[in-house]
């Protein structure tokens, strides 16, 4: 299996990391929890083999939130700017890397839309809306 080296950071730049691991999947998750916690239509996550994240800086800024409901759901984020950061899942058998925490585009494409049944009712009309290079006029 091929190992990829990922490097990423949060928006404010306090947290930086690298991690070397094997990619299992790259998915858009449309579940209710991902929509709520991102405040957006879906979360973009790269799922890899369990691996140790090398925190280059800002480890002290990280906070982990484990959703208390029945559904296993976790978020790790920078407490200064709120950006999602990589985390080991609860079973510690997979690492979840928020795709846009990466500093470079990954050399893989999303291969699943998971929890499609839970997608925002406005998601498809949003994709179909006119595209503007910057703000709309
Ligand atoms: Zn930050
Ligand atoms: Zn989700």
Short mmCIF file of N, CA, C and O and ligand atoms in Angstrom, two decimals:
data_model
loop_
_atom_site.label_atom_id
_atom_site.label_comp_id
_atom_site.label_asym_id
_atom_site.label_seq_id
_atom_site.Cartn_x
_atom_site.Cartn_y
_atom_site.Cartn_z
N UNK A 1 0.83 -1.20 0.00
CA UNK A 1 0.00 0.00 0.00
C UNK A 1 0.87 1.26 0.00
O UNK A 1 1.89 1.30 0.67
N UNK A 2 0.42 2.20 -0.72
CA UNK A 2 1.18 3.43 -0.86
C UNK A 2 0.94 4.37 0.32
O UNK A 2 -0.20 4.57 0.73
N UNK A 3 2.02 4.93 0.83
CA UNK A 3 1.90 5.90 1.92
C UNK A 3 1.91 7.31 1.35
O UNK A 3 2.72 7.61 0.48
N UNK A 4 1.02 8.13 1.83
CA UNK A 4 1.01 9.53 1.44
C UNK A 4 1.40 10.36 2.64
O UNK A 4 1.04 10.02 3.77
N UNK A 5 2.15 11.42 2.40
CA UNK A 5 2.49 12.34 3.48
C UNK A 5 1.62 13.58 3.32
O UNK A 5 1.60 14.20 2.26
N UNK A 6 0.88 13.87 4.36
CA UNK A 6 -0.02 15.01 4.34
C UNK A 6 0.55 16.10 5.23
O UNK A 6 1.09 15.79 6.29
N UNK A 7 0.42 17.35 4.83
CA UNK A 7 0.76 18.43 5.75
C UNK A 7 -0.39 19.43 5.71
O UNK A 7 -0.99 19.68 4.67
N UNK A 8 -0.70 19.94 6.90
CA UNK A 8 -1.85 20.82 6.98
C UNK A 8 -1.71 21.82 8.10
O UNK A 8 -0.75 21.80 8.88
N UNK A 9 -2.70 22.70 8.16
CA UNK A 9 -2.70 23.75 9.18
C UNK A 9 -4.11 24.30 9.32
O UNK A 9 -4.97 24.05 8.47
N UNK A 10 -4.32 25.06 10.40
CA UNK A 10 -5.62 25.70 10.59
C UNK A 10 -5.60 27.09 9.96
O UNK A 10 -4.54 27.56 9.54
N UNK A 11 -6.74 27.72 9.92
CA UNK A 11 -6.84 29.03 9.26
C UNK A 11 -5.97 30.09 9.92
O UNK A 11 -5.32 30.90 9.25
N UNK A 12 -5.91 30.11 11.26
CA UNK A 12 -5.14 31.16 11.94
C UNK A 12 -3.65 30.85 11.95
O UNK A 12 -2.83 31.71 12.26
N UNK A 13 -3.28 29.62 11.62
CA UNK A 13 -1.87 29.26 11.49
C UNK A 13 -1.20 28.78 12.78
O UNK A 13 -0.03 28.42 12.77
N UNK A 14 -1.96 28.75 13.89
CA UNK A 14 -1.36 28.30 15.14
C UNK A 14 -1.06 26.80 15.12
O UNK A 14 -0.06 26.34 15.64
N UNK A 15 -1.97 26.03 14.49
CA UNK A 15 -1.80 24.57 14.48
C UNK A 15 -1.25 24.13 13.13
O UNK A 15 -1.78 24.50 12.07
N UNK A 16 -0.17 23.34 13.18
CA UNK A 16 0.41 22.77 11.96
C UNK A 16 0.72 21.30 12.22
O UNK A 16 1.12 20.94 13.32
N UNK A 17 0.55 20.47 11.19
CA UNK A 17 0.80 19.04 11.38
C UNK A 17 1.31 18.40 10.10
O UNK A 17 1.16 18.95 9.00
N UNK A 18 1.90 17.23 10.28
CA UNK A 18 2.16 16.33 9.15
C UNK A 18 1.73 14.94 9.60
O UNK A 18 1.71 14.64 10.81
N UNK A 19 1.40 14.10 8.64
CA UNK A 19 1.08 12.71 8.97
C UNK A 19 1.32 11.86 7.73
O UNK A 19 1.04 12.29 6.60
N UNK A 20 1.91 10.68 7.93
CA UNK A 20 2.17 9.74 6.84
C UNK A 20 1.24 8.56 7.04
O UNK A 20 1.26 7.91 8.09
N UNK A 21 0.42 8.27 6.05
CA UNK A 21 -0.56 7.20 6.23
C UNK A 21 -1.07 6.69 4.88
O UNK A 21 -0.68 7.20 3.83
N UNK A 22 -1.91 5.66 4.92
CA UNK A 22 -2.49 5.08 3.70
C UNK A 22 -3.93 5.56 3.56
O UNK A 22 -4.70 5.44 4.50
N UNK A 23 -4.26 6.07 2.41
CA UNK A 23 -5.61 6.56 2.18
C UNK A 23 -6.59 5.40 1.98
O UNK A 23 -6.31 4.48 1.22
N UNK A 24 -7.72 5.45 2.67
CA UNK A 24 -8.79 4.46 2.45
C UNK A 24 -9.93 5.04 1.62
O UNK A 24 -10.51 4.35 0.81
N UNK A 25 -10.25 6.29 1.88
CA UNK A 25 -11.40 6.88 1.19
C UNK A 25 -11.35 8.39 1.34
O UNK A 25 -10.67 8.94 2.21
N UNK A 26 -12.06 9.03 0.45
CA UNK A 26 -12.22 10.49 0.51
C UNK A 26 -13.70 10.70 0.27
O UNK A 26 -14.23 10.35 -0.78
N UNK A 27 -14.37 11.19 1.29
CA UNK A 27 -15.82 11.30 1.13
C UNK A 27 -16.37 12.66 1.56
O UNK A 27 -15.77 13.36 2.35
N UNK A 28 -17.51 12.97 0.98
CA UNK A 28 -18.33 14.07 1.45
C UNK A 28 -19.37 13.45 2.36
O UNK A 28 -20.09 12.54 1.94
N UNK A 29 -19.45 13.93 3.60
CA UNK A 29 -20.45 13.38 4.52
C UNK A 29 -21.57 14.40 4.71
O UNK A 29 -21.34 15.53 5.14
N UNK A 30 -22.77 13.96 4.37
CA UNK A 30 -23.95 14.83 4.44
C UNK A 30 -24.78 14.58 5.69
O UNK A 30 -25.93 14.98 5.74
N UNK A 31 -24.21 13.90 6.68
CA UNK A 31 -25.01 13.56 7.87
C UNK A 31 -25.36 14.83 8.65
O UNK A 31 -24.74 15.88 8.50
N UNK A 32 -26.36 14.67 9.50
CA UNK A 32 -26.87 15.80 10.27
C UNK A 32 -25.78 16.41 11.15
O UNK A 32 -25.66 17.64 11.27
N UNK A 33 -24.96 15.56 11.78
CA UNK A 33 -23.92 16.06 12.69
C UNK A 33 -22.86 16.85 11.92
O UNK A 33 -22.42 17.90 12.36
N UNK A 34 -22.45 16.34 10.76
CA UNK A 34 -21.44 17.07 9.96
C UNK A 34 -21.99 18.39 9.47
O UNK A 34 -21.29 19.40 9.44
N UNK A 35 -23.27 18.40 9.09
CA UNK A 35 -23.86 19.65 8.60
C UNK A 35 -23.93 20.67 9.73
O UNK A 35 -23.62 21.83 9.57
N UNK A 36 -24.33 20.20 10.91
CA UNK A 36 -24.45 21.10 12.06
C UNK A 36 -23.09 21.66 12.46
O UNK A 36 -22.95 22.87 12.67
N UNK A 37 -22.10 20.82 12.56
CA UNK A 37 -20.81 21.26 13.11
C UNK A 37 -20.01 22.09 12.11
O UNK A 37 -19.19 22.93 12.51
N UNK A 38 -20.25 21.91 10.81
CA UNK A 38 -19.57 22.76 9.82
C UNK A 38 -20.41 23.99 9.51
O UNK A 38 -19.90 24.96 8.97
N UNK A 39 -21.71 23.93 9.84
CA UNK A 39 -22.61 25.01 9.46
C UNK A 39 -22.80 25.06 7.96
O UNK A 39 -23.18 26.09 7.41
N UNK A 40 -22.53 23.94 7.31
CA UNK A 40 -22.57 23.92 5.85
C UNK A 40 -23.23 22.63 5.35
O UNK A 40 -23.74 21.83 6.12
N UNK A 41 -23.23 22.44 4.03
CA UNK A 41 -23.97 21.33 3.44
C UNK A 41 -23.36 19.96 3.72
O UNK A 41 -24.07 18.97 3.81
N UNK A 42 -22.04 19.91 3.84
CA UNK A 42 -21.40 18.60 4.08
C UNK A 42 -19.98 18.81 4.59
O UNK A 42 -19.43 19.92 4.48
N UNK A 43 -19.38 17.75 5.13
CA UNK A 43 -17.98 17.76 5.54
C UNK A 43 -17.19 16.97 4.51
O UNK A 43 -17.68 15.98 3.98
N UNK A 44 -15.97 17.42 4.19
CA UNK A 44 -15.08 16.71 3.25
C UNK A 44 -13.97 16.07 4.06
O UNK A 44 -13.13 16.77 4.61
N UNK A 45 -13.99 14.74 4.14
CA UNK A 45 -13.03 14.06 4.99
C UNK A 45 -12.26 12.98 4.24
O UNK A 45 -12.83 12.23 3.45
N UNK A 46 -10.96 12.91 4.52
CA UNK A 46 -10.13 11.83 4.00
C UNK A 46 -9.98 10.83 5.14
O UNK A 46 -9.63 11.20 6.26
N UNK A 47 -10.29 9.59 4.84
CA UNK A 47 -10.21 8.53 5.84
C UNK A 47 -8.97 7.70 5.55
O UNK A 47 -8.78 7.26 4.41
N UNK A 48 -8.13 7.53 6.56
CA UNK A 48 -6.88 6.78 6.33
C UNK A 48 -6.70 5.74 7.43
O UNK A 48 -7.45 5.70 8.42
N UNK A 49 -5.67 4.90 7.22
CA UNK A 49 -5.29 3.96 8.28
C UNK A 49 -4.88 4.76 9.51
O UNK A 49 -4.36 5.86 9.39
N UNK A 50 -5.12 4.17 10.67
CA UNK A 50 -4.73 4.77 11.93
C UNK A 50 -3.25 5.17 11.87
O UNK A 50 -2.42 4.38 11.46
N UNK A 51 -2.97 6.39 12.24
CA UNK A 51 -1.59 6.87 12.20
C UNK A 51 -1.43 7.96 13.24
O UNK A 51 -2.39 8.63 13.61
N UNK A 52 -0.19 8.12 13.69
CA UNK A 52 0.13 9.15 14.67
C UNK A 52 0.32 10.48 13.93
O UNK A 52 1.11 10.55 13.00
N UNK A 53 -0.39 11.50 14.36
CA UNK A 53 -0.22 12.82 13.76
C UNK A 53 0.97 13.50 14.42
O UNK A 53 1.12 13.47 15.64
N UNK A 54 1.85 14.06 13.61
CA UNK A 54 3.00 14.81 14.12
C UNK A 54 2.58 16.28 14.20
O UNK A 54 2.49 16.97 13.18
N UNK A 55 2.32 16.75 15.41
CA UNK A 55 1.88 18.15 15.59
C UNK A 55 3.11 19.02 15.62
O UNK A 55 3.89 18.99 16.57
N UNK A 56 3.31 19.80 14.60
CA UNK A 56 4.49 20.66 14.50
C UNK A 56 4.35 21.87 15.42
O UNK A 56 5.31 22.31 16.03
N UNK A 57 3.14 22.39 15.50
CA UNK A 57 2.90 23.49 16.44
C UNK A 57 1.42 23.52 16.81
O UNK A 57 0.58 22.95 16.11
N UNK A 58 1.15 24.17 17.93
CA UNK A 58 -0.23 24.47 18.31
C UNK A 58 -1.01 23.35 18.96
O UNK A 58 -2.22 23.47 19.12
N UNK A 59 -0.34 22.27 19.38
CA UNK A 59 -1.07 21.16 20.01
C UNK A 59 -1.95 21.65 21.16
O UNK A 59 -3.06 21.18 21.36
N UNK A 60 -1.44 22.64 21.91
CA UNK A 60 -2.18 23.16 23.08
C UNK A 60 -3.46 23.90 22.68
O UNK A 60 -4.32 24.15 23.52
N UNK A 61 -3.61 24.22 21.40
CA UNK A 61 -4.82 24.91 20.95
C UNK A 61 -5.92 23.93 20.55
O UNK A 61 -7.04 24.34 20.24
N UNK A 62 -5.61 22.64 20.53
CA UNK A 62 -6.58 21.66 20.05
C UNK A 62 -7.59 21.29 21.12
O UNK A 62 -7.27 21.20 22.30
N UNK A 63 -8.82 21.08 20.69
CA UNK A 63 -9.85 20.58 21.57
C UNK A 63 -10.58 19.47 20.84
O UNK A 63 -10.79 19.55 19.63
N UNK A 64 -10.94 18.42 21.60
CA UNK A 64 -11.67 17.30 21.02
C UNK A 64 -13.11 17.30 21.53
O UNK A 64 -13.34 17.45 22.73
N UNK A 65 -14.03 17.16 20.63
CA UNK A 65 -15.45 17.05 21.01
C UNK A 65 -15.96 15.69 20.55
O UNK A 65 -15.89 15.36 19.36
N UNK A 66 -16.40 14.87 21.49
CA UNK A 66 -17.04 13.60 21.16
C UNK A 66 -18.53 13.77 21.38
O UNK A 66 -18.97 14.05 22.49
N UNK A 67 -19.27 13.60 20.31
CA UNK A 67 -20.72 13.76 20.36
C UNK A 67 -21.30 12.75 21.35
O UNK A 67 -21.02 11.56 21.24
N UNK A 68 -22.12 13.22 22.31
CA UNK A 68 -22.61 12.32 23.36
C UNK A 68 -23.75 11.40 22.93
O UNK A 68 -24.14 10.53 23.68
N UNK A 69 -24.27 11.57 21.73
CA UNK A 69 -25.39 10.74 21.29
C UNK A 69 -24.98 9.31 20.96
O UNK A 69 -23.83 8.92 21.15
N UNK A 70 -25.91 8.55 20.44
CA UNK A 70 -25.65 7.15 20.07
C UNK A 70 -24.68 7.05 18.90
O UNK A 70 -23.84 6.17 18.83
N UNK A 71 -24.81 7.95 18.00
CA UNK A 71 -23.98 7.99 16.81
C UNK A 71 -22.56 8.38 17.18
O UNK A 71 -22.34 9.34 17.91
N UNK A 72 -21.57 7.60 16.72
CA UNK A 72 -20.18 7.95 16.99
C UNK A 72 -19.79 9.10 16.08
O UNK A 72 -19.88 9.00 14.86
N UNK A 73 -19.40 10.19 16.68
CA UNK A 73 -19.08 11.39 15.92
C UNK A 73 -18.12 12.23 16.73
O UNK A 73 -18.33 12.45 17.92
N UNK A 74 -17.05 12.68 16.09
CA UNK A 74 -16.01 13.43 16.79
C UNK A 74 -15.58 14.60 15.94
O UNK A 74 -15.67 14.56 14.72
N UNK A 75 -15.13 15.63 16.61
CA UNK A 75 -14.52 16.76 15.91
C UNK A 75 -13.34 17.22 16.74
O UNK A 75 -13.46 17.33 17.96
N UNK A 76 -12.21 17.47 16.09
CA UNK A 76 -11.07 18.09 16.75
C UNK A 76 -10.84 19.40 16.01
O UNK A 76 -10.87 19.44 14.78
N UNK A 77 -10.63 20.46 16.78
CA UNK A 77 -10.54 21.77 16.14
C UNK A 77 -9.60 22.70 16.89
O UNK A 77 -9.30 22.49 18.07
N UNK A 78 -9.14 23.72 16.18
CA UNK A 78 -8.30 24.77 16.78
C UNK A 78 -9.22 25.67 17.59
O UNK A 78 -10.21 26.19 17.05
N UNK A 79 -8.92 25.87 18.87
CA UNK A 79 -9.81 26.67 19.72
C UNK A 79 -9.66 28.16 19.44
O UNK A 79 -10.44 28.97 19.94
N UNK A 80 -8.66 28.55 18.66
CA UNK A 80 -8.53 29.96 18.31
C UNK A 80 -9.38 30.32 17.10
O UNK A 80 -10.04 31.35 17.09
N UNK A 81 -9.36 29.47 16.07
CA UNK A 81 -10.07 29.83 14.83
C UNK A 81 -11.18 28.86 14.44
O UNK A 81 -11.96 29.15 13.53
N UNK A 82 -11.27 27.72 15.10
CA UNK A 82 -12.38 26.79 14.84
C UNK A 82 -12.14 25.79 13.72
O UNK A 82 -13.01 24.95 13.46
N UNK A 83 -10.99 25.87 13.04
CA UNK A 83 -10.74 24.94 11.93
C UNK A 83 -10.68 23.49 12.40
O UNK A 83 -10.07 23.19 13.43
N UNK A 84 -11.27 22.59 11.61
CA UNK A 84 -11.22 21.16 11.90
C UNK A 84 -9.83 20.61 11.64
O UNK A 84 -9.19 20.96 10.64
N UNK A 85 -9.36 19.73 12.52
CA UNK A 85 -8.03 19.14 12.43
C UNK A 85 -8.15 17.62 12.47
O UNK A 85 -9.19 17.09 12.87
N UNK A 86 -7.11 16.89 12.06
CA UNK A 86 -7.20 15.42 12.01
C UNK A 86 -7.41 14.81 13.40
O UNK A 86 -6.97 15.37 14.40
N UNK A 87 -8.07 13.67 13.41
CA UNK A 87 -8.26 12.96 14.69
C UNK A 87 -8.41 11.46 14.44
O UNK A 87 -8.85 11.03 13.38
N UNK A 88 -8.03 10.71 15.48
CA UNK A 88 -8.28 9.27 15.46
C UNK A 88 -9.73 9.05 15.87
O UNK A 88 -10.20 9.69 16.81
N UNK A 89 -10.41 8.17 15.18
CA UNK A 89 -11.80 7.89 15.57
C UNK A 89 -11.82 7.21 16.94
O UNK A 89 -10.77 6.85 17.49
N UNK A 90 -13.01 7.05 17.48
CA UNK A 90 -13.17 6.52 18.84
C UNK A 90 -12.57 5.12 18.99
O UNK A 90 -12.00 4.78 20.02
N UNK A 91 -12.73 4.30 17.95
CA UNK A 91 -12.18 2.93 18.00
C UNK A 91 -10.68 2.93 17.75
O UNK A 91 -10.04 1.89 17.82
N UNK A 92 -10.11 4.11 17.41
CA UNK A 92 -8.68 4.28 17.13
C UNK A 92 -8.19 3.39 15.99
O UNK A 92 -7.01 3.02 15.95
N UNK A 93 -9.08 3.06 15.04
CA UNK A 93 -8.64 2.25 13.90
C UNK A 93 -8.62 3.05 12.59
O UNK A 93 -8.29 2.51 11.54
N UNK A 94 -8.94 4.31 12.67
CA UNK A 94 -8.92 5.15 11.48
C UNK A 94 -8.61 6.58 11.85
O UNK A 94 -8.98 7.06 12.92
N UNK A 95 -7.89 7.24 10.95
CA UNK A 95 -7.61 8.66 11.12
C UNK A 95 -8.51 9.42 10.14
O UNK A 95 -8.62 9.03 8.98
N UNK A 96 -9.14 10.47 10.63
CA UNK A 96 -10.00 11.29 9.78
C UNK A 96 -9.30 12.63 9.58
O UNK A 96 -8.97 13.31 10.55
N UNK A 97 -9.05 12.97 8.33
CA UNK A 97 -8.38 14.23 8.01
C UNK A 97 -9.36 15.14 7.27
O UNK A 97 -9.78 14.83 6.16
N UNK A 98 -9.75 16.27 7.89
CA UNK A 98 -10.60 17.22 7.16
C UNK A 98 -9.83 17.69 5.91
O UNK A 98 -8.73 18.22 6.02
N UNK A 99 -10.41 17.46 4.74
CA UNK A 99 -9.65 17.63 3.50
C UNK A 99 -9.09 19.04 3.33
O UNK A 99 -7.97 19.21 2.85
N UNK A 100 -9.84 20.04 3.72
CA UNK A 100 -9.33 21.39 3.51
C UNK A 100 -8.49 21.90 4.68
O UNK A 100 -8.14 23.08 4.72
N UNK A 101 -8.13 21.01 5.61
CA UNK A 101 -7.08 21.40 6.56
C UNK A 101 -5.72 21.19 5.91
O UNK A 101 -4.69 21.65 6.41
N UNK A 102 -5.69 20.49 4.76
CA UNK A 102 -4.42 20.24 4.06
C UNK A 102 -3.94 21.52 3.37
O UNK A 102 -4.74 22.32 2.89
N UNK A 103 -2.61 21.67 3.32
CA UNK A 103 -2.04 22.85 2.68
C UNK A 103 -1.92 22.69 1.16
O UNK A 103 -1.70 23.66 0.44
N UNK A 104 -2.05 21.45 0.68
CA UNK A 104 -2.03 21.19 -0.77
C UNK A 104 -3.18 20.25 -1.08
O UNK A 104 -3.53 19.40 -0.26
N UNK A 105 -3.71 20.36 -2.27
CA UNK A 105 -4.80 19.46 -2.66
C UNK A 105 -4.29 18.01 -2.63
O UNK A 105 -3.18 17.73 -3.09
N UNK A 106 -5.06 17.09 -2.08
CA UNK A 106 -4.63 15.69 -2.05
C UNK A 106 -4.66 15.12 -3.48
O UNK A 106 -5.41 15.60 -4.32
N UNK A 107 -3.83 14.11 -3.74
CA UNK A 107 -3.79 13.54 -5.10
C UNK A 107 -4.84 12.43 -5.27
O UNK A 107 -4.60 11.44 -5.96
N UNK A 108 -5.95 12.60 -4.61
CA UNK A 108 -7.08 11.69 -4.78
C UNK A 108 -8.35 12.53 -4.91
O UNK A 108 -8.37 13.67 -4.47
N UNK A 109 -9.35 11.91 -5.49
CA UNK A 109 -10.62 12.62 -5.65
C UNK A 109 -11.65 12.02 -4.71
O UNK A 109 -11.54 10.84 -4.34
N UNK A 110 -12.64 12.81 -4.31
CA UNK A 110 -13.70 12.25 -3.46
C UNK A 110 -14.33 11.05 -4.16
O UNK A 110 -14.56 11.08 -5.37
N UNK A 111 -14.55 9.97 -3.40
CA UNK A 111 -15.12 8.77 -4.03
C UNK A 111 -16.46 8.33 -3.46
O UNK A 111 -17.03 7.35 -3.93
N UNK A 112 -16.96 9.06 -2.46
CA UNK A 112 -18.30 8.74 -1.95
C UNK A 112 -18.99 9.99 -1.43
O UNK A 112 -18.34 10.85 -0.86
N UNK A 113 -20.29 10.04 -1.58
CA UNK A 113 -21.15 10.97 -0.85
C UNK A 113 -21.88 10.12 0.17
O UNK A 113 -22.80 9.37 -0.20
N UNK A 114 -21.43 10.18 1.44
CA UNK A 114 -22.08 9.32 2.43
C UNK A 114 -23.18 10.07 3.17
O UNK A 114 -23.19 11.30 3.19
N UNK A 115 -24.07 9.33 3.76
CA UNK A 115 -25.28 9.87 4.41
C UNK A 115 -26.05 10.78 3.45
O UNK A 115 -26.57 11.83 3.84
N UNK A 116 -26.10 10.33 2.18
CA UNK A 116 -26.80 11.08 1.13
C UNK A 116 -28.26 11.28 1.50
O UNK A 116 -28.86 12.30 1.19
N UNK A 117 -28.82 10.30 2.20
CA UNK A 117 -30.24 10.38 2.59
C UNK A 117 -30.49 11.55 3.54
O UNK A 117 -31.61 12.03 3.65
N UNK A 118 -29.43 12.01 4.23
CA UNK A 118 -29.58 13.10 5.20
C UNK A 118 -29.21 14.46 4.62
O UNK A 118 -29.15 15.45 5.34
N UNK A 119 -28.93 14.52 3.33
CA UNK A 119 -28.38 15.77 2.76
C UNK A 119 -29.34 16.96 2.96
O UNK A 119 -30.56 16.77 3.06
N UNK A 120 -28.73 18.16 3.02
CA UNK A 120 -29.53 19.38 3.18
C UNK A 120 -30.52 19.49 2.02
O UNK A 120 -30.16 19.21 0.87
N UNK A 121 -31.72 19.93 2.33
CA UNK A 121 -32.77 20.01 1.30
C UNK A 121 -32.38 21.01 0.21
O UNK A 121 -32.86 20.95 -0.90
N UNK A 122 -31.45 21.92 0.53
CA UNK A 122 -31.05 22.96 -0.42
C UNK A 122 -29.73 22.66 -1.12
O UNK A 122 -29.23 23.45 -1.90
N UNK A 123 -29.14 21.48 -0.84
CA UNK A 123 -27.82 21.17 -1.40
C UNK A 123 -27.82 21.17 -2.93
O UNK A 123 -27.00 21.86 -3.56
N UNK A 124 -28.73 20.43 -3.54
CA UNK A 124 -28.70 20.31 -5.00
C UNK A 124 -29.02 21.62 -5.71
O UNK A 124 -28.43 21.94 -6.74
N UNK A 125 -29.92 22.43 -5.14
CA UNK A 125 -30.18 23.72 -5.77
C UNK A 125 -28.98 24.64 -5.61
O UNK A 125 -28.70 25.46 -6.49
N UNK A 126 -28.23 24.49 -4.53
CA UNK A 126 -27.00 25.28 -4.35
C UNK A 126 -25.97 24.95 -5.42
O UNK A 126 -25.34 25.85 -5.99
N UNK A 127 -25.78 23.66 -5.71
CA UNK A 127 -24.81 23.23 -6.73
C UNK A 127 -25.23 23.77 -8.10
O UNK A 127 -24.39 24.13 -8.92
N UNK A 128 -26.55 23.85 -8.34
CA UNK A 128 -27.06 24.28 -9.64
C UNK A 128 -27.10 25.81 -9.78
O UNK A 128 -27.29 26.32 -10.88
N UNK A 129 -26.89 26.54 -8.68
CA UNK A 129 -26.99 28.02 -8.73
C UNK A 129 -25.86 28.61 -9.58
O UNK A 129 -24.81 27.98 -9.75
N UNK A 130 -26.06 29.83 -10.11
CA UNK A 130 -25.03 30.48 -10.94
C UNK A 130 -23.68 30.57 -10.21
O UNK A 130 -23.65 30.76 -8.99
N UNK A 131 -22.59 30.38 -10.96
CA UNK A 131 -21.24 30.42 -10.39
C UNK A 131 -20.62 31.81 -10.58
O UNK A 131 -20.66 32.35 -11.68
N UNK A 132 -20.07 32.37 -9.50
CA UNK A 132 -19.42 33.67 -9.57
C UNK A 132 -17.96 33.48 -9.14
O UNK A 132 -17.70 32.76 -8.17
N UNK A 133 -17.01 34.10 -9.81
CA UNK A 133 -15.59 33.94 -9.48
C UNK A 133 -15.29 34.48 -8.08
O UNK A 133 -14.43 33.94 -7.38
N UNK A 134 -15.99 35.53 -7.67
CA UNK A 134 -15.81 36.08 -6.32
C UNK A 134 -17.18 36.27 -5.72
O UNK A 134 -18.05 35.41 -5.88
N UNK A 135 -17.39 37.38 -5.02
CA UNK A 135 -18.72 37.70 -4.51
C UNK A 135 -19.69 37.84 -5.68
O UNK A 135 -19.27 38.17 -6.80
N UNK A 136 -20.98 37.64 -5.43
CA UNK A 136 -21.96 37.91 -6.49
C UNK A 136 -22.08 39.42 -6.63
O UNK A 136 -21.81 40.17 -5.69
N UNK A 137 -22.48 39.87 -7.80
CA UNK A 137 -22.60 41.32 -8.07
C UNK A 137 -23.75 41.91 -7.25
O UNK A 137 -24.77 41.29 -7.10
ZN1 LIG B 1 -6.37 28.14 14.28
ZN1 LIG B 2 -21.01 13.07 8.86
#
